[in-house]
Coordinates of C-alpha atoms in Angstrom, one line a residue:
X8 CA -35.3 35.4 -110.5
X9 CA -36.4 32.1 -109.8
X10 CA -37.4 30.9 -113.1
X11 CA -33.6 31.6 -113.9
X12 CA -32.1 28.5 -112.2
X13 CA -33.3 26.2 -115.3
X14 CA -31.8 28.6 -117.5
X15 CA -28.5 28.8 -115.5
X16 CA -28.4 24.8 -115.4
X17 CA -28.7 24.3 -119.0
X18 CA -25.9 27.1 -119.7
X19 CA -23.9 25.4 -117.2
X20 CA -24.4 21.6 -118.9
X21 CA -23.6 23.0 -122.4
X22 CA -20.1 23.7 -121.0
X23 CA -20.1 27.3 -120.9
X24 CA -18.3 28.8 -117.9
X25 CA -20.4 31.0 -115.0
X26 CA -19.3 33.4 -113.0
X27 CA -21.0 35.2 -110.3
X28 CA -19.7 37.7 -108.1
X29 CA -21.9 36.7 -105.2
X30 CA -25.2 38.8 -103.5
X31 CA -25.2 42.2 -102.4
X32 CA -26.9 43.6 -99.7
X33 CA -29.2 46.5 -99.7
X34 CA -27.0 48.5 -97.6
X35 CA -24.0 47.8 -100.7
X36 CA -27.3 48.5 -103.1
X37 CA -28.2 52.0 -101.1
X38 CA -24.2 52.9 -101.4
X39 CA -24.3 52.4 -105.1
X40 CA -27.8 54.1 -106.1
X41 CA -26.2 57.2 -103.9
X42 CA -23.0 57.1 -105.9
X43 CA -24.7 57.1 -108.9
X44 CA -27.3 59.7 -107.6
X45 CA -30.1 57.1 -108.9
X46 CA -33.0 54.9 -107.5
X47 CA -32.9 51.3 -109.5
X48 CA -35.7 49.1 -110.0
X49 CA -36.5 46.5 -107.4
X50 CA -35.8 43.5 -110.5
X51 CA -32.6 44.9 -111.0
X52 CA -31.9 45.3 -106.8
X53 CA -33.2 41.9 -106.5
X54 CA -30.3 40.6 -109.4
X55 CA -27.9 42.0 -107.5
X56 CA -29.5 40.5 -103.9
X57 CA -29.3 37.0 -105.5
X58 CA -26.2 36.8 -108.0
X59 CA -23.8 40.6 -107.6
X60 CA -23.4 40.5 -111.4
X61 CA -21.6 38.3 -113.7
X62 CA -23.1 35.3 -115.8
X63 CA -21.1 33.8 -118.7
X64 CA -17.3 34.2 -118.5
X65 CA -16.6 37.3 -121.3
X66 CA -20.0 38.7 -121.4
X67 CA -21.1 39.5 -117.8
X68 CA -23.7 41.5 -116.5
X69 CA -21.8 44.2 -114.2
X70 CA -22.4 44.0 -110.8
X71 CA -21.5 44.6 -107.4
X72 CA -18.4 42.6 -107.1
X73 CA -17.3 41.2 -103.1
X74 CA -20.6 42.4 -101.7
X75 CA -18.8 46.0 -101.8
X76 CA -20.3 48.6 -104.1
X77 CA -17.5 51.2 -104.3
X78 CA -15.3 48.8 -105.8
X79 CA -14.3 50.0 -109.5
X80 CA -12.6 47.0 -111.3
X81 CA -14.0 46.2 -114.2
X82 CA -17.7 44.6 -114.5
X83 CA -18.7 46.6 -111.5
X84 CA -21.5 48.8 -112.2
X85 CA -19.8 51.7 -110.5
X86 CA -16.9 51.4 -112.8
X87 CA -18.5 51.0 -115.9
X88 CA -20.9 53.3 -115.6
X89 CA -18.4 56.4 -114.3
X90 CA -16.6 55.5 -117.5
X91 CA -18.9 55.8 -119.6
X92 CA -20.0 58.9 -118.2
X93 CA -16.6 60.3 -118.9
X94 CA -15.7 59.2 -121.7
X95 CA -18.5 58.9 -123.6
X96 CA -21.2 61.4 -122.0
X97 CA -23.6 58.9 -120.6
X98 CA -26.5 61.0 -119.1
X99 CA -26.8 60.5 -115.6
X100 CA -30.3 58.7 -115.7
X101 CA -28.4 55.6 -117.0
X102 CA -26.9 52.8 -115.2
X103 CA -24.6 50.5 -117.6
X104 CA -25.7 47.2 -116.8
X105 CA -23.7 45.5 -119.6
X106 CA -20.3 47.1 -121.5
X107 CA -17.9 46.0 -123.7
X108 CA -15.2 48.9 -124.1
X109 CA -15.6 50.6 -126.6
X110 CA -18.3 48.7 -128.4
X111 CA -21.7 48.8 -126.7
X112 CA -23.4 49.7 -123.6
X113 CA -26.8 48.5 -122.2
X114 CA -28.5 50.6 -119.7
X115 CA -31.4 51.0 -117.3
X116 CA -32.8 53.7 -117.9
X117 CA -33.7 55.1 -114.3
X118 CA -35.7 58.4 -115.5
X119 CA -38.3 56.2 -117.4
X120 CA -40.7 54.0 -115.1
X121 CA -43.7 52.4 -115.7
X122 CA -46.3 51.2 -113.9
X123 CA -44.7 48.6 -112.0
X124 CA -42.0 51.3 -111.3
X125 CA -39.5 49.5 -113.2
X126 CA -37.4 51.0 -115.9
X127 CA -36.5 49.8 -119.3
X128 CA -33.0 48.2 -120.7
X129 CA -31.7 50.8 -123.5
X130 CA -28.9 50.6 -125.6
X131 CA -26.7 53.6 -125.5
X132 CA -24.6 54.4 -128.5
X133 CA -21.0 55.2 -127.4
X134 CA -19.8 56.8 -130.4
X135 CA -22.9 58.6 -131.5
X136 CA -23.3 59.1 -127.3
X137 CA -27.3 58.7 -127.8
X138 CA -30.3 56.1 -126.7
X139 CA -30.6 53.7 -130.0
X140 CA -33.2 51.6 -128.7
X141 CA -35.4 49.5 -126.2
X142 CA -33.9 46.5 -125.7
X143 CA -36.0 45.0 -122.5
X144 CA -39.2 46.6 -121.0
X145 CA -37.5 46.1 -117.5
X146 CA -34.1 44.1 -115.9
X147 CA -36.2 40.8 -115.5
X148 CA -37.2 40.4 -119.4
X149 CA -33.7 41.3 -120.1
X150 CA -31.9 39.1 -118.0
X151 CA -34.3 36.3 -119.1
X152 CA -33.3 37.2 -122.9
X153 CA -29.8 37.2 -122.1
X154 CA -29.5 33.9 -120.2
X155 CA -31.9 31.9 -123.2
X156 CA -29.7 33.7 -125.8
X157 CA -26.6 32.0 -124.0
X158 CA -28.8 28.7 -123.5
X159 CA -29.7 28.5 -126.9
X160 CA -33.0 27.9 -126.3
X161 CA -36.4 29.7 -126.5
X162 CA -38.7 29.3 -123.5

C-alpha cells in the first residue's frame, strides 16, 4: 500500500474528490470475515488496516465504514455483499469489494488462492448471477489499477 500515496496525490491534484472511511482494526476485520463466514487475503486486510474503504467520491471501494464492521450502510462490505447475496445469488466464496446497484459487482474471490494465499478480483454478473472474468490476480494489483485508472496515468 505504500506505493499508493503517489497515486492518491496525483488523484487528489487533478481535483477529484477522496473519500476514506478511515482504518479498521483486525478485531473489526475478524468480525467481518466471521459474518461473511470467509478468510480475506492479507492485501485486502491490509486496505482495510490503512484506508476502511472508499477512494473517489461515486466509485468507492466498499469498506469498513467508522472502524465498525457490522455497520450495513451502503459502501460497507457487509452490506453490499448480503445484498448481493440476496438479491442476486452471489455464492458465498465472494466478497463484493466494489458495487454499483444494479450494474456490476467486483469480487474477491475467497475459495481461489494462490501461492501467496491471495485470491483474485472477479467480476460477478448480477443479471446472468455468474463469474465473467478475472479482473486482478489479487486486491493489491486491483487497487493499483483502479487508483491509475482514476489518475489517468500508467505507472
Amino acid at each position: 500500500m505504500k506505493d499508493y500515496k503517489e497515486l492518491i496525490d496525483k488523484i487528489e491534484q487533478s481535483g477529484e474528490e477522496l473519500f476514506w472511511q478511515g482504518g479498521a482494526d483486525n478485531d473489526q476485520i475478524k468480525i467481518l470475515e466471521e459474518k461473511l463466514k470467509v478468510k480475506l487475503p492479507i492485501s485486502f486486510k491490509n486496505f482495510l488496516n490503512e484506508y476502511g474503504g472508499g477512494g473517489v467520491i461515486d466509485d468507492e471501494i466498499s469498506g469498513i465504514e467508522s472502524n465498525n464492521a457490522e455497520l450495513k450502510t451502503g459502501g460497507t462490505i457487509l452490506r453490499d455483499t448480503l445484498e448481493c447475496r440476496e438479491n442476486f445469488d452471489l455464492p458465498n466464496h465472494l466478497v463484493v469489494v466494489f458495487y454499483k446497484y444494479q450494474e456490476l459487482a467486483w469480487c474477491i474471490d475467497c475459495s481461489s488462492r494462490n501461492n501467496e494465499n491471495e485470491c483474485p478480483i472477479v467480476s460477478y454478473d448480477l443479471f446472468r448471477r455468474k463469474v465473467t472474468n478475472v479482473i486482478a490476480d489479487n486486491f493489491e494489483l486491483f487497487f493499483k489499477q483502479y487508483l491509475e485508472l482514476r489518475a489517468g496515468i500508467d505507472l
